[in-house]
Short mmCIF file of C-alpha atoms in Angstrom, two decimals:
data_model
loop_
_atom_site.label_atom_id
_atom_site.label_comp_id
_atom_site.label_asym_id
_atom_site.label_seq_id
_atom_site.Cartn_x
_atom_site.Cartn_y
_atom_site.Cartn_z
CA UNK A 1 -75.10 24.63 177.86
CA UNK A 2 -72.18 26.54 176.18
CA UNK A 3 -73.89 29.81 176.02
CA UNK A 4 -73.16 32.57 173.59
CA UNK A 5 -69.61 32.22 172.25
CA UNK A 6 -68.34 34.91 170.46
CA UNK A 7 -64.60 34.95 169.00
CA UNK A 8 -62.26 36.15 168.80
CA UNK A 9 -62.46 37.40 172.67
CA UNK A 10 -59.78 40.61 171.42
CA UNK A 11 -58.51 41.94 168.56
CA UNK A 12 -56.27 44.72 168.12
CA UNK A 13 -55.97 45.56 164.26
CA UNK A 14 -54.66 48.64 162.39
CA UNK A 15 -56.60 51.11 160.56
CA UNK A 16 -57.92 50.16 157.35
CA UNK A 17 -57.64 46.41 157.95
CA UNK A 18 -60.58 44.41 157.74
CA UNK A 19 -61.89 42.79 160.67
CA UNK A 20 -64.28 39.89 161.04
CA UNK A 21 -66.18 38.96 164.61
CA UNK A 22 -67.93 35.87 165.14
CA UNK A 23 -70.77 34.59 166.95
CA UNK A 24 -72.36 31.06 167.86
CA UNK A 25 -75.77 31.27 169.48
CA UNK A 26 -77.20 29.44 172.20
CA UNK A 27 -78.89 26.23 170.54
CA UNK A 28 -82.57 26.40 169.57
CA UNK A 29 -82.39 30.47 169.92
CA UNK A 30 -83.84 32.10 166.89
CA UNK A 31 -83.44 35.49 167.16
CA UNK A 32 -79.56 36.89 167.16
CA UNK A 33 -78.84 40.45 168.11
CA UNK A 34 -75.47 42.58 167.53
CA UNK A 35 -74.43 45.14 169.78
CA UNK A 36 -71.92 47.62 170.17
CA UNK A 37 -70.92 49.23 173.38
CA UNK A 38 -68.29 52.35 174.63
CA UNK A 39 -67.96 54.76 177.72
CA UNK A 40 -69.58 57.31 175.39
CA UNK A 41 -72.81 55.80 174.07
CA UNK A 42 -73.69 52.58 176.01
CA UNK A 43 -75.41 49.76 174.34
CA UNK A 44 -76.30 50.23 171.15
CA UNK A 45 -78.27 47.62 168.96
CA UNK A 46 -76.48 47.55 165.30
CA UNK A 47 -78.64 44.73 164.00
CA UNK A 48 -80.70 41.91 164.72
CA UNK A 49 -82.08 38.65 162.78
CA UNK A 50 -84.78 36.08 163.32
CA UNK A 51 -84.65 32.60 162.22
CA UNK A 52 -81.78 33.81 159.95
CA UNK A 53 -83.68 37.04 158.59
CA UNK A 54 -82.24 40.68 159.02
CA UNK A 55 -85.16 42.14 160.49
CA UNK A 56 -83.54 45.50 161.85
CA UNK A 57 -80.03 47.26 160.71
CA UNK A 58 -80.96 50.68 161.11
CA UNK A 59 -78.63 50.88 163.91
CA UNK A 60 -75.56 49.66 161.36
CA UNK A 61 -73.45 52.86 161.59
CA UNK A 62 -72.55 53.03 158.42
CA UNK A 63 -72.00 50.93 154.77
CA UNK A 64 -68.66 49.70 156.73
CA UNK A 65 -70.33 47.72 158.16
CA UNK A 66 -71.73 44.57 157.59
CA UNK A 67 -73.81 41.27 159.10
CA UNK A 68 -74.74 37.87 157.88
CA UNK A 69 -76.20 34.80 159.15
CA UNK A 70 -75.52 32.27 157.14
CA UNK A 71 -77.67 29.53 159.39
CA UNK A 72 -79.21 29.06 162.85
CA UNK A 73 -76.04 28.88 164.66
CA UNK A 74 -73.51 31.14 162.99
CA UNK A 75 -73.19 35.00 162.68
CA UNK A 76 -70.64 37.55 161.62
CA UNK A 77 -70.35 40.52 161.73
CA UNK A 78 -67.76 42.58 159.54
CA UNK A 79 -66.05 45.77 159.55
CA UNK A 80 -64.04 47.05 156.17
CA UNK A 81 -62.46 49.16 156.24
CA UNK A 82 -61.71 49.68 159.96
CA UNK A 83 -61.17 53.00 161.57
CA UNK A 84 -60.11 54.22 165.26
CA UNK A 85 -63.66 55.11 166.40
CA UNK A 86 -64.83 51.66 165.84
CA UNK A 87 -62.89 50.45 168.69
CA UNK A 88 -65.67 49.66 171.47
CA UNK A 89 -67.09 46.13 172.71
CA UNK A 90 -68.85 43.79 170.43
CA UNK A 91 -71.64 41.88 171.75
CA UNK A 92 -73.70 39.17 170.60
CA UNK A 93 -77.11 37.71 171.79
CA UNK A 94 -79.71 35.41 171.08
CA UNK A 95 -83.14 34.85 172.10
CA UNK A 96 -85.28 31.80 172.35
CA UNK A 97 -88.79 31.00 170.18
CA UNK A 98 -91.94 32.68 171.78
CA UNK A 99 -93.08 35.35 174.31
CA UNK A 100 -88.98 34.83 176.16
CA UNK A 101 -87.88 37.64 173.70
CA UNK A 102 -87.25 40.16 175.65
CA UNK A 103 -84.61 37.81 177.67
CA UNK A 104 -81.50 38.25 175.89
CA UNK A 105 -78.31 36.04 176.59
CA UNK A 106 -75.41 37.67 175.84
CA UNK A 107 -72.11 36.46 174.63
CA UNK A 108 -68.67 37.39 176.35
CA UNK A 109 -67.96 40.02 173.82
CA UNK A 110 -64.98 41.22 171.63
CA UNK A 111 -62.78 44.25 172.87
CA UNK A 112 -61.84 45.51 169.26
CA UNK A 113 -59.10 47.92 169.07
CA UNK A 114 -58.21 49.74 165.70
CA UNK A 115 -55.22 51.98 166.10
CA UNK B 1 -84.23 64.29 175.72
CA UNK B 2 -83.00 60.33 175.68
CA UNK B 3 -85.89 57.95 175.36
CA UNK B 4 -84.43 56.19 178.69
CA UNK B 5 -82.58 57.77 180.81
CA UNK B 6 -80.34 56.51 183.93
CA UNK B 7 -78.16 58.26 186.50
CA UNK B 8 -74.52 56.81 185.12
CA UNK B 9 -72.81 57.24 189.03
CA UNK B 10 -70.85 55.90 190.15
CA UNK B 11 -72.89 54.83 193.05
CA UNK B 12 -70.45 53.84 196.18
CA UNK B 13 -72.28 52.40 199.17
CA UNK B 14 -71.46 50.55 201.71
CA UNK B 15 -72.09 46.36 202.54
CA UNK B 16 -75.69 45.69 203.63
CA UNK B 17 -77.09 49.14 202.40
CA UNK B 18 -80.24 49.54 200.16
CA UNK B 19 -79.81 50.44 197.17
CA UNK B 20 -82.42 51.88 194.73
CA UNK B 21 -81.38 52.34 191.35
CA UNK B 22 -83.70 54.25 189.05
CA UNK B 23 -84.64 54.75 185.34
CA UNK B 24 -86.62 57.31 183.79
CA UNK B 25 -88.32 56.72 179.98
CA UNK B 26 -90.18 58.71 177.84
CA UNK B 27 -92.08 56.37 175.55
CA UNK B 28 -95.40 55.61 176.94
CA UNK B 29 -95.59 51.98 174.94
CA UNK B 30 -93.27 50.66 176.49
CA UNK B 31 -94.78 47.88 178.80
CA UNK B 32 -92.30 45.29 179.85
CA UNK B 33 -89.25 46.60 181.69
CA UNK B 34 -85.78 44.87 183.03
CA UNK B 35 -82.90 45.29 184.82
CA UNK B 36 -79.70 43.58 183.56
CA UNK B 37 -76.97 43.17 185.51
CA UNK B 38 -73.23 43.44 183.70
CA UNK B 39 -69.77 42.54 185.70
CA UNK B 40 -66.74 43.98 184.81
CA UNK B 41 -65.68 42.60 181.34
CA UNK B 42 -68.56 40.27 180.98
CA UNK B 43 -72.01 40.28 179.05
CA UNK B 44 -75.02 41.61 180.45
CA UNK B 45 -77.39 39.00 182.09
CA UNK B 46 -80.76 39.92 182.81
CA UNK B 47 -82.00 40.05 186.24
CA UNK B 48 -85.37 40.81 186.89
CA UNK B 49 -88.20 41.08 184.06
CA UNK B 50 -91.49 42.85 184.68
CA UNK B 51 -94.75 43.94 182.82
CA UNK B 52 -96.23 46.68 183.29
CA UNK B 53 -96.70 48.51 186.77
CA UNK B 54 -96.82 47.22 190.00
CA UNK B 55 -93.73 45.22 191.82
CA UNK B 56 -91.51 42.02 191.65
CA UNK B 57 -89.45 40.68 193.77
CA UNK B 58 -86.81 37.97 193.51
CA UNK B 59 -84.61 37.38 196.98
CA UNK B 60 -82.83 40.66 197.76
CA UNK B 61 -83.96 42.77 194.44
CA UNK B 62 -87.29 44.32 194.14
CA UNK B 63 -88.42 45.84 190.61
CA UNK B 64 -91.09 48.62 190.42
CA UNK B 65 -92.52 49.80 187.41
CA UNK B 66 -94.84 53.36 187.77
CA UNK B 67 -96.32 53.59 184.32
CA UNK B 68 -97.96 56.86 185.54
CA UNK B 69 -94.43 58.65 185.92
CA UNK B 70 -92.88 56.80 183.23
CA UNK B 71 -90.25 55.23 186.47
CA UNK B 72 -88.68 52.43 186.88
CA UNK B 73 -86.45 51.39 189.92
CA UNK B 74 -84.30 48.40 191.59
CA UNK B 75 -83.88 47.75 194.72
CA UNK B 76 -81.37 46.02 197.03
CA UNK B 77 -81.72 44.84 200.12
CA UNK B 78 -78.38 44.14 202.10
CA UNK B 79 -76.32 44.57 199.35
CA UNK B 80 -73.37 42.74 199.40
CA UNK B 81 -69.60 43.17 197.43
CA UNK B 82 -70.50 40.73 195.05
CA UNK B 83 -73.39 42.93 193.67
CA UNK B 84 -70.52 45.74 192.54
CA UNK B 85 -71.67 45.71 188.76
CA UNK B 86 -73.17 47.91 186.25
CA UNK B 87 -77.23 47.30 186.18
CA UNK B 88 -79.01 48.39 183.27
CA UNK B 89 -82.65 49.23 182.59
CA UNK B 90 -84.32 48.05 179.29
CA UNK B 91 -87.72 47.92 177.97
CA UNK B 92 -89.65 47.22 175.10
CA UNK B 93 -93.24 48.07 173.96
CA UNK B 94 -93.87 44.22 173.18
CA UNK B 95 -93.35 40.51 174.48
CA UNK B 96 -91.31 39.98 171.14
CA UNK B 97 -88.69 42.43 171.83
CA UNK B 98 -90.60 45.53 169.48
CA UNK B 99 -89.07 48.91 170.15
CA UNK B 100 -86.14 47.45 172.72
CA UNK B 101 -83.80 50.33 174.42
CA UNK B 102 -81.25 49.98 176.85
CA UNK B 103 -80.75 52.83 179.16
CA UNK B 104 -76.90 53.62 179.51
CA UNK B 105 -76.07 52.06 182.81
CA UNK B 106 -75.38 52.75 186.92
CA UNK B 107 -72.38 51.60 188.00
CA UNK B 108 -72.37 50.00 191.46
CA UNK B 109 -69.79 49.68 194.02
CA UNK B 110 -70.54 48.05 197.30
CA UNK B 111 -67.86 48.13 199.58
CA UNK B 112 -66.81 45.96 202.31
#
């Protein structure tokens, strides 16, 4: 099994550039999760979706931001227009069906850097 | 006050040392509670998974859950270089995931 892939692994963009991060869950998951984390504020959930659905964005920081999920194994997750203080680690999870939920299996992540 | 809370070290000990690593939470629903383990530049991977109080244990970690105190702890029997890492509590107040927080992190150096 593959895992989580998430691409690309870094990105180093300029301010005000959009920037796109992707994610490929593991297969048969049905619940994907989007995290952000930095030094400053750990882990932070920005959104998650099951079977497809956004069920929770409340922790998307603002209207910069953006997540689809087109189908079971693709996500994105978008940032326009970038800024400095968005630079952090991207992460990307997925769950299986049924009462394994709270077992999350993460991607490698995306070191984004906005300068 | 942070809804879980977790002492960010770092934590330097040396090989073949317990280790107890402890979390603190102040939501009462919670009921299942884990410790994820995350390596230098990698994704977190979860470790040990427990419901409720009472204690686990899996090889060289042991996970305790003391609903009563609203404390959580790992421990780490003869730790070893390899288990240098950052372990993170999480918990959730349901079996599908509701209410999930992770708690900000220990980091963990074991040296040789």
């Amino acid at each position: 099994d593959a895992g989580v892939i998430q691409s690309p692994r870094h990105e180093v963009t300029e301010m005000g550039q959009e920037v796109t991060l992707r994610c490929k869950p593991i297969s048969g998951h049905n619940s994907l999760f989007w995290y952000r984390q930095t030094m400053m504020r750990g882990l932070e959930l920005l959104i998650y979706f099951n079977n497809n659905v956004p069920i929770d964005d409340s922790g998307m920081p603002e209207d910069r931001f953006s997540a689809k999920m087109p189908n079971a194994s693709f996500s994105t997750l978008k940032i326009q227009p970038s800024e400095p203080r968005d630079s952090a680690v991207y992460f990307c999870a997925s769950t299986p069906p049924g009462p394994l939920y709270n077992e999350q299996f993460f991607g490698p992540g995306t070191r984004l850097t906005v300068l | 006050q942070k809804e879980v809370e977790q002492d960010p070290g770092p934590l330097s000990v040396p090989e073949g040392a317990i280790v107890s690593l402890n979390c603190t939470y102040s939501n009462s629903a919670f009921q299942y509670f884990m410790w994820y383990r995350q390596y230098s530049r990698k994704g977190p991977e979860l470790l040990m998974y427990t419901y409720s109080s009472g204690n686990k244990e899996d090889g060289r970690f042991t996970a305790q859950v003391d609903k009563s105190s609203k404390y959580i702890s790992l421990f780490i029997r003869d730790s070893q270089p390899s288990d240098s890492a950052t372990y993170l509590c999480a918990m959730s107040a349901g079996n599908y995931g509701q209410n999930f927080v992770f708690g900000p992190g220990t980091r963990l150096s074991v040296l040789p």
